[in-house]
Amino acid sequence: MQNDFQTISVGTIPNYTVTIAPGLLEQCGQLLQRVIPPCKAAVITDTNVAPLYLERTKASLENAGFSVCSFPFPAGEQSKNLNTLSQILEFLAQNQLTRTDCVAALGGGVTGDMAGLAAALYLRGIRYVQLPTSLLAAVDSSVGGKTAVDLSAGKNLAGAFLQPAAVLCDTSCLSTLPPLFFADGAAEAIKTGVLFDKELFTAFQEGLVRPGSEPLPRVIARCVACKAGVVERDEKEQGERKLLNLGHTVGHAIEKCSGFTVPHGHAVGIGMAVIARAAETLGWAKEPLAGCISACLASNDLPTGTAFSPEELAEAALSDKKRSGDTITLVVPERIGHCVLKKLPVAELRSVIRAGMEG
Ligand code: GLY
């Protein structure tokens, strides 16, 4: 195996491979034809990514025998809704895709989630592949088969589980990411460190992970390997997979309260800082960790606080999927590299958030 070419197998049924290497978009047709015989491929992308990567993706697919149509939607979380989803479904139908054809999600988290959901719904399910171009999609959202759109009541409230047929992560796309987008993905990778891997966390603490830096492909591979293990054991989030929602209860609330102007990773970073402070204040943490989580986020250009009040955030969080009747499951860090699930009465959420903001 070449040093800069890494593959991770995700052992779901069916299983698939995540390939991480520079220059993969130029080879995507050749690599995909090993898992999907050449067919019609609908490339779903956004207006930021299309000018950068659509042509080379299309050319590679066409050279490998795929016939390609493409649908670019306006970039941004504001597009991740039923209206854009319906346009994508109509586009698939107008282009007469059949069950032997496929969807390719070329872009970041919004594109992957929405194209994946369109693939899950169209003709009751067709194959799709993930071609992540953002760090957030590379380390988290392109793997694991969660697909969704937002509803006005909250984030990702309409969705389905559908594993992709393959994930091709072209690391060259990450070298030119604007700093805000790089930081957004770093938050999800730092989350993986807090959950499972102190060494990964330390790499971010020490400022080793930067656009184009030497450890970046290994960091992505480590995040994907951690996530793959969880998804293999609990694909449909009945238990262990809930851990991957660290920072997301408050994070989703911040996204919602801000009208989705705070990017997902930034919101999750703030959510992690809040729950870490709460864990320390309420005696749930087994070591002092809030200070180093906040410092790590800040040194990776991420915010650690919000102007929204605990009341506003608690109210927004109550429409979250992590609520179940009168209880909500929070992901609580005990040590760097180890977190637990804590079920709480919904009525206690506000005081936990307050402890995390004032503690
Ligand atoms: N992003 C959390 C998950 O895939 O479960």
mmCIF file of C-alpha atoms and ligand atoms in Angstrom:
data_model
loop_
_atom_site.group_PDB
_atom_site.id
_atom_site.type_symbol
_atom_site.label_atom_id
_atom_site.label_comp_id
_atom_site.label_asym_id
_atom_site.label_seq_id
_atom_site.Cartn_x
_atom_site.Cartn_y
_atom_site.Cartn_z
ATOM 1 C CA MET A 1 0.000 0.000 0.000
ATOM 2 C CA GLN A 2 1.300 3.450 -0.877
ATOM 3 C CA ASN A 3 1.768 5.631 2.174
ATOM 4 C CA ASP A 4 -0.713 8.222 0.952
ATOM 5 C CA PHE A 5 -3.394 5.715 -0.142
ATOM 6 C CA GLN A 6 -5.486 4.369 2.737
ATOM 7 C CA THR A 7 -8.545 2.140 2.682
ATOM 8 C CA ILE A 8 -10.927 1.335 5.495
ATOM 9 C CA SER A 9 -13.593 -1.277 5.206
ATOM 10 C CA VAL A 10 -16.974 -0.618 6.822
ATOM 11 C CA GLY A 11 -18.471 -3.994 7.748
ATOM 12 C CA THR A 12 -22.159 -3.191 7.408
ATOM 13 C CA ILE A 13 -24.452 -5.299 5.206
ATOM 14 C CA PRO A 14 -23.675 -4.629 2.409
ATOM 15 C CA ASN A 15 -20.138 -3.585 3.296
ATOM 16 C CA TYR A 16 -18.155 -0.861 1.541
ATOM 17 C CA THR A 17 -14.745 0.724 1.409
ATOM 18 C CA VAL A 18 -13.638 4.235 2.266
ATOM 19 C CA THR A 19 -10.581 5.207 0.197
ATOM 20 C CA ILE A 20 -8.511 8.220 1.249
ATOM 21 C CA ALA A 21 -5.822 9.590 -1.077
ATOM 22 C CA PRO A 22 -4.888 12.690 -3.076
ATOM 23 C CA GLY A 23 -6.169 12.906 -6.655
ATOM 24 C CA LEU A 24 -9.060 10.440 -6.269
ATOM 25 C CA LEU A 25 -11.580 12.552 -8.188
ATOM 26 C CA GLU A 26 -9.484 12.105 -11.343
ATOM 27 C CA GLN A 27 -9.660 8.337 -10.790
ATOM 28 C CA CYS A 28 -13.224 8.128 -9.494
ATOM 29 C CA GLY A 29 -14.701 6.503 -12.619
ATOM 30 C CA GLN A 30 -12.101 3.758 -12.649
ATOM 31 C CA LEU A 31 -12.463 3.129 -8.888
ATOM 32 C CA LEU A 32 -16.255 3.193 -8.884
ATOM 33 C CA GLN A 33 -16.614 0.819 -11.789
ATOM 34 C CA ARG A 34 -15.174 -1.879 -9.462
ATOM 35 C CA VAL A 35 -18.292 -1.605 -7.275
ATOM 36 C CA ILE A 36 -20.923 -0.278 -9.695
ATOM 37 C CA PRO A 37 -20.985 -1.413 -13.326
ATOM 38 C CA PRO A 38 -21.018 1.667 -15.614
ATOM 39 C CA CYS A 39 -24.527 3.153 -15.668
ATOM 40 C CA LYS A 40 -26.197 6.545 -15.503
ATOM 41 C CA ALA A 41 -24.665 8.581 -12.652
ATOM 42 C CA ALA A 42 -26.451 11.673 -11.304
ATOM 43 C CA VAL A 43 -23.881 13.920 -9.646
ATOM 44 C CA ILE A 44 -25.502 16.037 -6.918
ATOM 45 C CA THR A 45 -23.332 18.961 -5.906
ATOM 46 C CA ASP A 46 -23.558 22.597 -4.831
ATOM 47 C CA THR A 47 -22.748 25.920 -6.431
ATOM 48 C CA ASN A 48 -19.443 26.275 -4.497
ATOM 49 C CA VAL A 49 -18.135 22.824 -5.356
ATOM 50 C CA ALA A 50 -19.371 22.526 -8.964
ATOM 51 C CA PRO A 51 -16.952 25.135 -10.448
ATOM 52 C CA LEU A 52 -14.019 23.501 -8.645
ATOM 53 C CA TYR A 53 -14.551 19.757 -9.071
ATOM 54 C CA LEU A 54 -17.536 18.882 -11.251
ATOM 55 C CA GLU A 55 -15.710 18.840 -14.600
ATOM 56 C CA ARG A 56 -12.913 16.515 -13.481
ATOM 57 C CA THR A 57 -15.388 14.200 -11.752
ATOM 58 C CA LYS A 58 -17.597 14.082 -14.820
ATOM 59 C CA ALA A 59 -14.649 13.451 -17.145
ATOM 60 C CA SER A 60 -13.376 10.582 -15.019
ATOM 61 C CA LEU A 61 -16.825 8.967 -14.788
ATOM 62 C CA GLU A 62 -17.417 9.348 -18.534
ATOM 63 C CA ASN A 63 -13.993 7.895 -19.366
ATOM 64 C CA ALA A 64 -14.942 4.835 -17.330
ATOM 65 C CA GLY A 65 -18.204 4.408 -19.277
ATOM 66 C CA PHE A 66 -20.710 6.149 -16.968
ATOM 67 C CA SER A 67 -23.189 8.539 -18.545
ATOM 68 C CA VAL A 68 -23.365 11.615 -16.329
ATOM 69 C CA CYS A 69 -25.982 14.244 -15.504
ATOM 70 C CA SER A 70 -25.475 16.813 -12.756
ATOM 71 C CA PHE A 71 -27.605 18.873 -10.404
ATOM 72 C CA PRO A 72 -25.942 21.815 -8.586
ATOM 73 C CA PHE A 73 -28.090 23.389 -5.836
ATOM 74 C CA PRO A 74 -27.349 26.711 -4.017
ATOM 75 C CA ALA A 75 -24.575 26.070 -1.464
ATOM 76 C CA GLY A 76 -25.421 26.237 2.245
ATOM 77 C CA GLU A 77 -27.370 24.604 5.048
ATOM 78 C CA GLN A 78 -30.371 26.776 4.038
ATOM 79 C CA SER A 79 -30.739 24.503 0.975
ATOM 80 C CA LYS A 80 -30.967 21.330 3.065
ATOM 81 C CA ASN A 81 -34.741 21.150 3.022
ATOM 82 C CA LEU A 82 -37.713 19.330 1.492
ATOM 83 C CA ASN A 83 -37.880 21.813 -1.363
ATOM 84 C CA THR A 84 -34.348 21.060 -2.656
ATOM 85 C CA LEU A 85 -34.876 17.353 -1.971
ATOM 86 C CA SER A 86 -37.989 17.406 -4.119
ATOM 87 C CA GLN A 87 -36.074 19.189 -6.935
ATOM 88 C CA ILE A 88 -33.388 16.487 -6.789
ATOM 89 C CA LEU A 89 -35.997 13.705 -6.935
ATOM 90 C CA GLU A 90 -37.686 15.357 -9.938
ATOM 91 C CA PHE A 91 -34.273 15.705 -11.585
ATOM 92 C CA LEU A 92 -33.586 11.974 -11.128
ATOM 93 C CA ALA A 93 -36.985 11.163 -12.628
ATOM 94 C CA GLN A 94 -36.569 13.602 -15.560
ATOM 95 C CA ASN A 95 -33.237 11.971 -16.353
ATOM 96 C CA GLN A 96 -34.922 8.564 -16.184
ATOM 97 C CA LEU A 97 -32.593 6.979 -13.678
ATOM 98 C CA THR A 98 -33.516 3.379 -12.955
ATOM 99 C CA ARG A 99 -32.689 1.034 -10.097
ATOM 100 C CA THR A 100 -29.457 -0.007 -11.810
ATOM 101 C CA ASP A 101 -28.226 3.616 -11.921
ATOM 102 C CA CYS A 102 -26.583 5.619 -9.151
ATOM 103 C CA VAL A 103 -26.299 8.962 -7.400
ATOM 104 C CA ALA A 104 -22.908 10.534 -6.620
ATOM 105 C CA ALA A 105 -22.747 13.086 -3.789
ATOM 106 C CA LEU A 106 -19.920 15.491 -4.648
ATOM 107 C CA GLY A 107 -19.377 17.978 -1.827
ATOM 108 C CA GLY A 108 -19.654 18.511 1.901
ATOM 109 C CA GLY A 109 -22.056 17.359 4.590
ATOM 110 C CA VAL A 110 -25.162 19.080 3.231
ATOM 111 C CA THR A 111 -24.671 17.530 -0.216
ATOM 112 C CA GLY A 112 -23.936 14.052 1.142
ATOM 113 C CA ASP A 113 -26.903 14.026 3.526
ATOM 114 C CA MET A 114 -29.353 15.316 0.939
ATOM 115 C CA ALA A 115 -28.127 13.295 -2.058
ATOM 116 C CA GLY A 116 -28.108 10.198 0.173
ATOM 117 C CA LEU A 117 -31.714 10.815 1.191
ATOM 118 C CA ALA A 118 -32.727 11.331 -2.443
ATOM 119 C CA ALA A 119 -31.065 7.986 -3.255
ATOM 120 C CA ALA A 120 -32.901 6.321 -0.350
ATOM 121 C CA LEU A 121 -36.286 7.622 -1.557
ATOM 122 C CA TYR A 122 -36.012 7.485 -5.338
ATOM 123 C CA LEU A 123 -37.604 4.251 -6.644
ATOM 124 C CA ARG A 124 -37.572 3.127 -2.973
ATOM 125 C CA GLY A 125 -33.786 3.170 -3.008
ATOM 126 C CA ILE A 126 -30.944 3.276 -5.517
ATOM 127 C CA ARG A 127 -27.193 3.103 -4.928
ATOM 128 C CA TYR A 128 -25.154 6.168 -4.104
ATOM 129 C CA VAL A 129 -21.518 7.003 -3.580
ATOM 130 C CA GLN A 130 -19.956 9.695 -1.442
ATOM 131 C CA LEU A 131 -17.241 11.952 -2.885
ATOM 132 C CA PRO A 132 -16.522 14.206 0.119
ATOM 133 C CA THR A 133 -14.744 17.495 -0.615
ATOM 134 C CA SER A 134 -14.895 19.055 2.870
ATOM 135 C CA LEU A 135 -13.060 17.962 6.010
ATOM 136 C CA LEU A 136 -16.345 17.566 7.874
ATOM 137 C CA ALA A 137 -17.681 15.179 5.245
ATOM 138 C CA ALA A 138 -14.335 13.334 5.086
ATOM 139 C CA VAL A 139 -14.031 12.667 8.823
ATOM 140 C CA ASP A 140 -17.679 12.131 9.642
ATOM 141 C CA SER A 141 -20.754 12.635 7.507
ATOM 142 C CA SER A 142 -19.779 10.680 4.366
ATOM 143 C CA VAL A 143 -19.431 7.477 6.404
ATOM 144 C CA GLY A 144 -22.174 5.627 8.244
ATOM 145 C CA GLY A 145 -25.217 6.008 6.027
ATOM 146 C CA LYS A 146 -27.108 8.760 7.844
ATOM 147 C CA THR A 147 -29.036 10.808 5.286
ATOM 148 C CA ALA A 148 -31.428 13.660 6.034
ATOM 149 C CA VAL A 149 -32.850 17.089 5.409
ATOM 150 C CA ASP A 150 -33.804 19.712 8.002
ATOM 151 C CA LEU A 151 -37.394 20.627 8.848
ATOM 152 C CA SER A 152 -38.392 24.007 10.238
ATOM 153 C CA ALA A 153 -38.746 22.293 13.638
ATOM 154 C CA GLY A 154 -35.105 21.220 13.642
ATOM 155 C CA LYS A 155 -32.027 19.735 12.094
ATOM 156 C CA ASN A 156 -32.031 16.395 10.206
ATOM 157 C CA LEU A 157 -35.598 15.602 11.282
ATOM 158 C CA ALA A 158 -36.526 13.812 8.016
ATOM 159 C CA GLY A 159 -34.091 11.130 6.944
ATOM 160 C CA ALA A 160 -33.190 7.499 6.404
ATOM 161 C CA PHE A 161 -30.309 5.134 6.973
ATOM 162 C CA LEU A 162 -28.724 4.049 3.681
ATOM 163 C CA GLN A 163 -25.073 3.048 3.485
ATOM 164 C CA PRO A 164 -23.170 4.311 0.416
ATOM 165 C CA ALA A 165 -21.712 1.802 -2.054
ATOM 166 C CA ALA A 166 -18.303 3.484 -1.713
ATOM 167 C CA VAL A 167 -16.648 6.585 -0.278
ATOM 168 C CA LEU A 168 -13.767 8.208 -2.182
ATOM 169 C CA CYS A 169 -12.093 10.962 -0.208
ATOM 170 C CA ASP A 170 -9.762 13.044 -2.402
ATOM 171 C CA THR A 171 -7.487 14.748 0.135
ATOM 172 C CA SER A 172 -6.257 17.263 -2.464
ATOM 173 C CA CYS A 173 -9.642 18.998 -2.159
ATOM 174 C CA LEU A 174 -8.881 19.786 1.490
ATOM 175 C CA SER A 175 -5.701 21.802 0.867
ATOM 176 C CA THR A 176 -7.617 24.705 -0.618
ATOM 177 C CA LEU A 177 -10.532 24.744 1.846
ATOM 178 C CA PRO A 178 -11.253 28.227 3.252
ATOM 179 C CA PRO A 179 -10.131 28.369 6.945
ATOM 180 C CA LEU A 180 -13.731 28.485 8.216
ATOM 181 C CA PHE A 181 -14.573 25.204 6.447
ATOM 182 C CA PHE A 182 -11.366 23.538 7.614
ATOM 183 C CA ALA A 183 -12.103 24.527 11.223
ATOM 184 C CA ASP A 184 -15.653 23.204 10.811
ATOM 185 C CA GLY A 185 -14.354 19.709 9.998
ATOM 186 C CA ALA A 186 -11.660 19.928 12.672
ATOM 187 C CA ALA A 187 -14.464 20.184 15.262
ATOM 188 C CA GLU A 188 -15.849 16.756 14.234
ATOM 189 C CA ALA A 189 -12.339 15.247 14.293
ATOM 190 C CA ILE A 190 -11.665 16.736 17.748
ATOM 191 C CA LYS A 191 -15.018 15.204 18.762
ATOM 192 C CA THR A 192 -13.720 11.787 17.656
ATOM 193 C CA GLY A 193 -10.602 12.345 19.774
ATOM 194 C CA VAL A 194 -12.641 13.260 22.874
ATOM 195 C CA LEU A 195 -14.812 10.182 22.304
ATOM 196 C CA PHE A 196 -12.275 7.503 21.499
ATOM 197 C CA ASP A 197 -8.676 8.552 21.036
ATOM 198 C CA LYS A 198 -6.547 10.783 23.239
ATOM 199 C CA GLU A 199 -3.684 10.714 20.724
ATOM 200 C CA LEU A 200 -5.940 12.105 18.011
ATOM 201 C CA PHE A 201 -7.055 14.856 20.404
ATOM 202 C CA THR A 202 -3.422 15.636 21.233
ATOM 203 C CA ALA A 203 -2.581 16.079 17.529
ATOM 204 C CA PHE A 204 -5.154 18.896 17.413
ATOM 205 C CA GLN A 205 -4.035 20.284 20.792
ATOM 206 C CA GLU A 206 -0.501 20.547 19.451
ATOM 207 C CA GLY A 207 -1.676 22.287 16.261
ATOM 208 C CA LEU A 208 -0.338 19.501 14.008
ATOM 209 C CA VAL A 209 -3.432 19.214 11.823
ATOM 210 C CA ARG A 210 -3.584 21.989 9.270
ATOM 211 C CA PRO A 211 -4.628 22.197 5.594
ATOM 212 C CA GLY A 212 -2.088 20.192 3.600
ATOM 213 C CA SER A 213 -0.210 19.047 6.724
ATOM 214 C CA GLU A 214 1.496 15.675 6.688
ATOM 215 C CA PRO A 215 -0.684 14.002 9.408
ATOM 216 C CA LEU A 216 -4.001 15.038 7.790
ATOM 217 C CA PRO A 217 -4.697 11.845 5.738
ATOM 218 C CA ARG A 218 -3.853 9.678 8.789
ATOM 219 C CA VAL A 219 -6.125 11.811 10.967
ATOM 220 C CA ILE A 220 -8.979 11.327 8.485
ATOM 221 C CA ALA A 221 -8.318 7.587 8.347
ATOM 222 C CA ARG A 222 -8.297 7.348 12.153
ATOM 223 C CA CYS A 223 -11.623 9.237 12.406
ATOM 224 C CA VAL A 224 -13.152 6.999 9.733
ATOM 225 C CA ALA A 225 -11.850 3.826 11.415
ATOM 226 C CA CYS A 226 -13.304 4.896 14.796
ATOM 227 C CA LYS A 227 -16.639 5.696 13.186
ATOM 228 C CA ALA A 228 -16.687 2.505 11.092
ATOM 229 C CA GLY A 229 -16.304 0.397 14.249
ATOM 230 C CA VAL A 230 -19.245 2.129 15.921
ATOM 231 C CA VAL A 231 -21.446 1.912 12.814
ATOM 232 C CA GLU A 232 -20.673 -1.799 12.362
ATOM 233 C CA ARG A 233 -21.801 -2.491 15.946
ATOM 234 C CA ASP A 234 -24.819 -0.179 15.957
ATOM 235 C CA GLU A 235 -25.817 0.903 12.453
ATOM 236 C CA LYS A 236 -29.276 2.263 13.359
ATOM 237 C CA GLU A 237 -28.268 4.165 16.505
ATOM 238 C CA GLN A 238 -29.972 1.999 19.083
ATOM 239 C CA GLY A 239 -27.131 2.431 21.587
ATOM 240 C CA GLU A 240 -23.410 2.985 21.082
ATOM 241 C CA ARG A 241 -23.807 5.154 17.945
ATOM 242 C CA LYS A 242 -25.511 7.793 20.098
ATOM 243 C CA LEU A 243 -21.995 8.586 21.372
ATOM 244 C CA LEU A 244 -21.248 10.181 17.983
ATOM 245 C CA ASN A 245 -23.715 12.895 18.980
ATOM 246 C CA LEU A 246 -21.247 14.406 21.469
ATOM 247 C CA GLY A 247 -21.832 18.176 21.443
ATOM 248 C CA HIS A 248 -24.843 17.815 19.154
ATOM 249 C CA THR A 249 -27.731 18.514 21.588
ATOM 250 C CA VAL A 250 -26.526 22.057 22.227
ATOM 251 C CA GLY A 251 -24.920 22.204 18.754
ATOM 252 C CA HIS A 252 -28.172 21.526 16.907
ATOM 253 C CA ALA A 253 -29.949 24.020 19.197
ATOM 254 C CA ILE A 254 -27.395 26.721 18.286
ATOM 255 C CA GLU A 255 -27.807 25.957 14.584
ATOM 256 C CA LYS A 256 -31.571 26.235 14.908
ATOM 257 C CA CYS A 257 -31.557 29.416 17.058
ATOM 258 C CA SER A 258 -29.138 31.079 14.614
ATOM 259 C CA GLY A 259 -31.310 30.237 11.598
ATOM 260 C CA PHE A 260 -28.504 27.879 10.479
ATOM 261 C CA THR A 261 -26.000 30.715 10.114
ATOM 262 C CA VAL A 262 -23.592 29.073 12.605
ATOM 263 C CA PRO A 263 -21.935 26.209 10.667
ATOM 264 C CA HIS A 264 -22.508 22.660 11.956
ATOM 265 C CA GLY A 265 -18.946 21.952 13.159
ATOM 266 C CA HIS A 266 -18.675 25.319 14.911
ATOM 267 C CA ALA A 267 -21.988 24.642 16.682
ATOM 268 C CA VAL A 268 -20.860 21.121 17.678
ATOM 269 C CA GLY A 269 -17.600 22.592 19.030
ATOM 270 C CA ILE A 270 -19.539 25.007 21.249
ATOM 271 C CA GLY A 271 -21.813 22.112 22.268
ATOM 272 C CA MET A 272 -18.751 20.070 23.304
ATOM 273 C CA ALA A 273 -17.322 22.963 25.322
ATOM 274 C CA VAL A 274 -20.687 23.410 27.087
ATOM 275 C CA ILE A 275 -21.208 19.728 27.948
ATOM 276 C CA ALA A 276 -17.571 19.400 29.089
ATOM 277 C CA ARG A 277 -17.996 22.346 31.499
ATOM 278 C CA ALA A 278 -21.296 20.893 32.701
ATOM 279 C CA ALA A 279 -19.672 17.477 33.212
ATOM 280 C CA GLU A 280 -16.999 19.048 35.378
ATOM 281 C CA THR A 281 -19.358 21.287 37.349
ATOM 282 C CA LEU A 282 -21.853 18.498 37.988
ATOM 283 C CA GLY A 283 -19.161 15.997 39.008
ATOM 284 C CA TRP A 284 -19.695 13.632 36.042
ATOM 285 C CA ALA A 285 -16.176 14.051 34.619
ATOM 286 C CA LYS A 286 -13.460 11.802 36.049
ATOM 287 C CA GLU A 287 -10.656 14.247 35.256
ATOM 288 C CA PRO A 288 -10.438 17.994 34.601
ATOM 289 C CA LEU A 289 -11.173 18.248 30.875
ATOM 290 C CA ALA A 290 -13.259 21.334 30.141
ATOM 291 C CA GLY A 291 -10.278 23.710 30.023
ATOM 292 C CA CYS A 292 -8.275 21.561 27.617
ATOM 293 C CA ILE A 293 -11.270 20.887 25.332
ATOM 294 C CA SER A 294 -12.003 24.625 25.117
ATOM 295 C CA ALA A 295 -8.325 25.460 24.573
ATOM 296 C CA CYS A 296 -8.034 22.819 21.856
ATOM 297 C CA LEU A 297 -11.127 24.159 20.064
ATOM 298 C CA ALA A 298 -9.919 27.764 20.343
ATOM 299 C CA SER A 299 -6.459 26.926 18.999
ATOM 300 C CA ASN A 300 -8.144 25.308 16.001
ATOM 301 C CA ASP A 301 -10.065 28.539 15.256
ATOM 302 C CA LEU A 302 -13.329 27.354 16.775
ATOM 303 C CA PRO A 303 -15.637 29.251 19.141
ATOM 304 C CA THR A 304 -16.390 27.878 22.626
ATOM 305 C CA GLY A 305 -19.336 30.025 23.715
ATOM 306 C CA THR A 306 -22.631 31.434 22.459
ATOM 307 C CA ALA A 307 -24.816 34.462 23.149
ATOM 308 C CA PHE A 308 -28.000 32.333 23.185
ATOM 309 C CA SER A 309 -29.369 31.761 26.702
ATOM 310 C CA PRO A 310 -29.653 28.325 28.370
ATOM 311 C CA GLU A 311 -33.452 28.750 28.160
ATOM 312 C CA GLU A 312 -33.392 29.405 24.394
ATOM 313 C CA LEU A 313 -31.048 26.475 23.800
ATOM 314 C CA ALA A 314 -33.013 24.053 25.998
ATOM 315 C CA GLU A 315 -36.231 24.969 24.242
ATOM 316 C CA ALA A 316 -34.654 24.478 20.786
ATOM 317 C CA ALA A 317 -33.060 21.192 21.888
ATOM 318 C CA LEU A 318 -36.388 19.680 22.859
ATOM 319 C CA SER A 319 -37.366 19.050 19.242
ATOM 320 C CA ASP A 320 -34.099 17.137 18.808
ATOM 321 C CA LYS A 321 -34.150 13.467 17.778
ATOM 322 C CA LYS A 322 -32.137 12.638 20.897
ATOM 323 C CA ARG A 323 -35.274 13.290 22.947
ATOM 324 C CA SER A 324 -37.342 10.223 23.694
ATOM 325 C CA GLY A 325 -40.649 11.033 25.419
ATOM 326 C CA ASP A 326 -39.788 12.796 28.661
ATOM 327 C CA THR A 327 -36.113 11.910 28.613
ATOM 328 C CA ILE A 328 -33.125 13.055 26.586
ATOM 329 C CA THR A 329 -29.821 11.214 26.164
ATOM 330 C CA LEU A 330 -26.721 13.358 26.560
ATOM 331 C CA VAL A 331 -23.181 12.338 25.647
ATOM 332 C CA VAL A 332 -20.973 13.164 28.607
ATOM 333 C CA PRO A 333 -17.153 13.193 28.516
ATOM 334 C CA GLU A 334 -15.608 11.434 31.531
ATOM 335 C CA ARG A 335 -12.018 11.547 30.290
ATOM 336 C CA ILE A 336 -10.378 12.636 27.024
ATOM 337 C CA GLY A 337 -10.921 9.508 24.907
ATOM 338 C CA HIS A 338 -13.882 8.175 26.892
ATOM 339 C CA CYS A 339 -17.499 9.379 27.015
ATOM 340 C CA VAL A 340 -20.731 7.870 28.360
ATOM 341 C CA LEU A 341 -24.442 8.180 27.585
ATOM 342 C CA LYS A 342 -26.549 9.786 30.295
ATOM 343 C CA LYS A 343 -30.342 9.707 30.176
ATOM 344 C CA LEU A 344 -31.923 12.721 31.866
ATOM 345 C CA PRO A 345 -35.456 13.948 32.438
ATOM 346 C CA VAL A 346 -36.152 16.652 29.833
ATOM 347 C CA ALA A 347 -36.923 19.059 32.691
ATOM 348 C CA GLU A 348 -33.246 18.941 33.794
ATOM 349 C CA LEU A 349 -31.789 19.924 30.426
ATOM 350 C CA ARG A 350 -31.921 23.661 31.060
ATOM 351 C CA SER A 351 -29.967 23.415 34.334
ATOM 352 C CA VAL A 352 -27.339 21.172 32.667
ATOM 353 C CA ILE A 353 -26.895 23.711 29.877
ATOM 354 C CA ARG A 354 -26.726 26.507 32.430
ATOM 355 C CA ALA A 355 -24.044 24.599 34.379
ATOM 356 C CA GLY A 356 -22.108 24.296 31.125
ATOM 357 C CA MET A 357 -22.376 27.985 30.316
ATOM 358 C CA GLU A 358 -21.805 29.432 33.748
ATOM 359 C CA GLY A 359 -19.843 26.664 35.488
HETATM 360 N N1 GLY B 1 -22.640 12.122 12.677
HETATM 361 C C1 GLY B 1 -23.087 11.187 13.652
HETATM 362 C C2 GLY B 1 -23.399 9.848 13.067
HETATM 363 O O1 GLY B 1 -23.147 9.585 11.901
HETATM 364 O O2 GLY B 1 -23.920 9.021 13.767
#
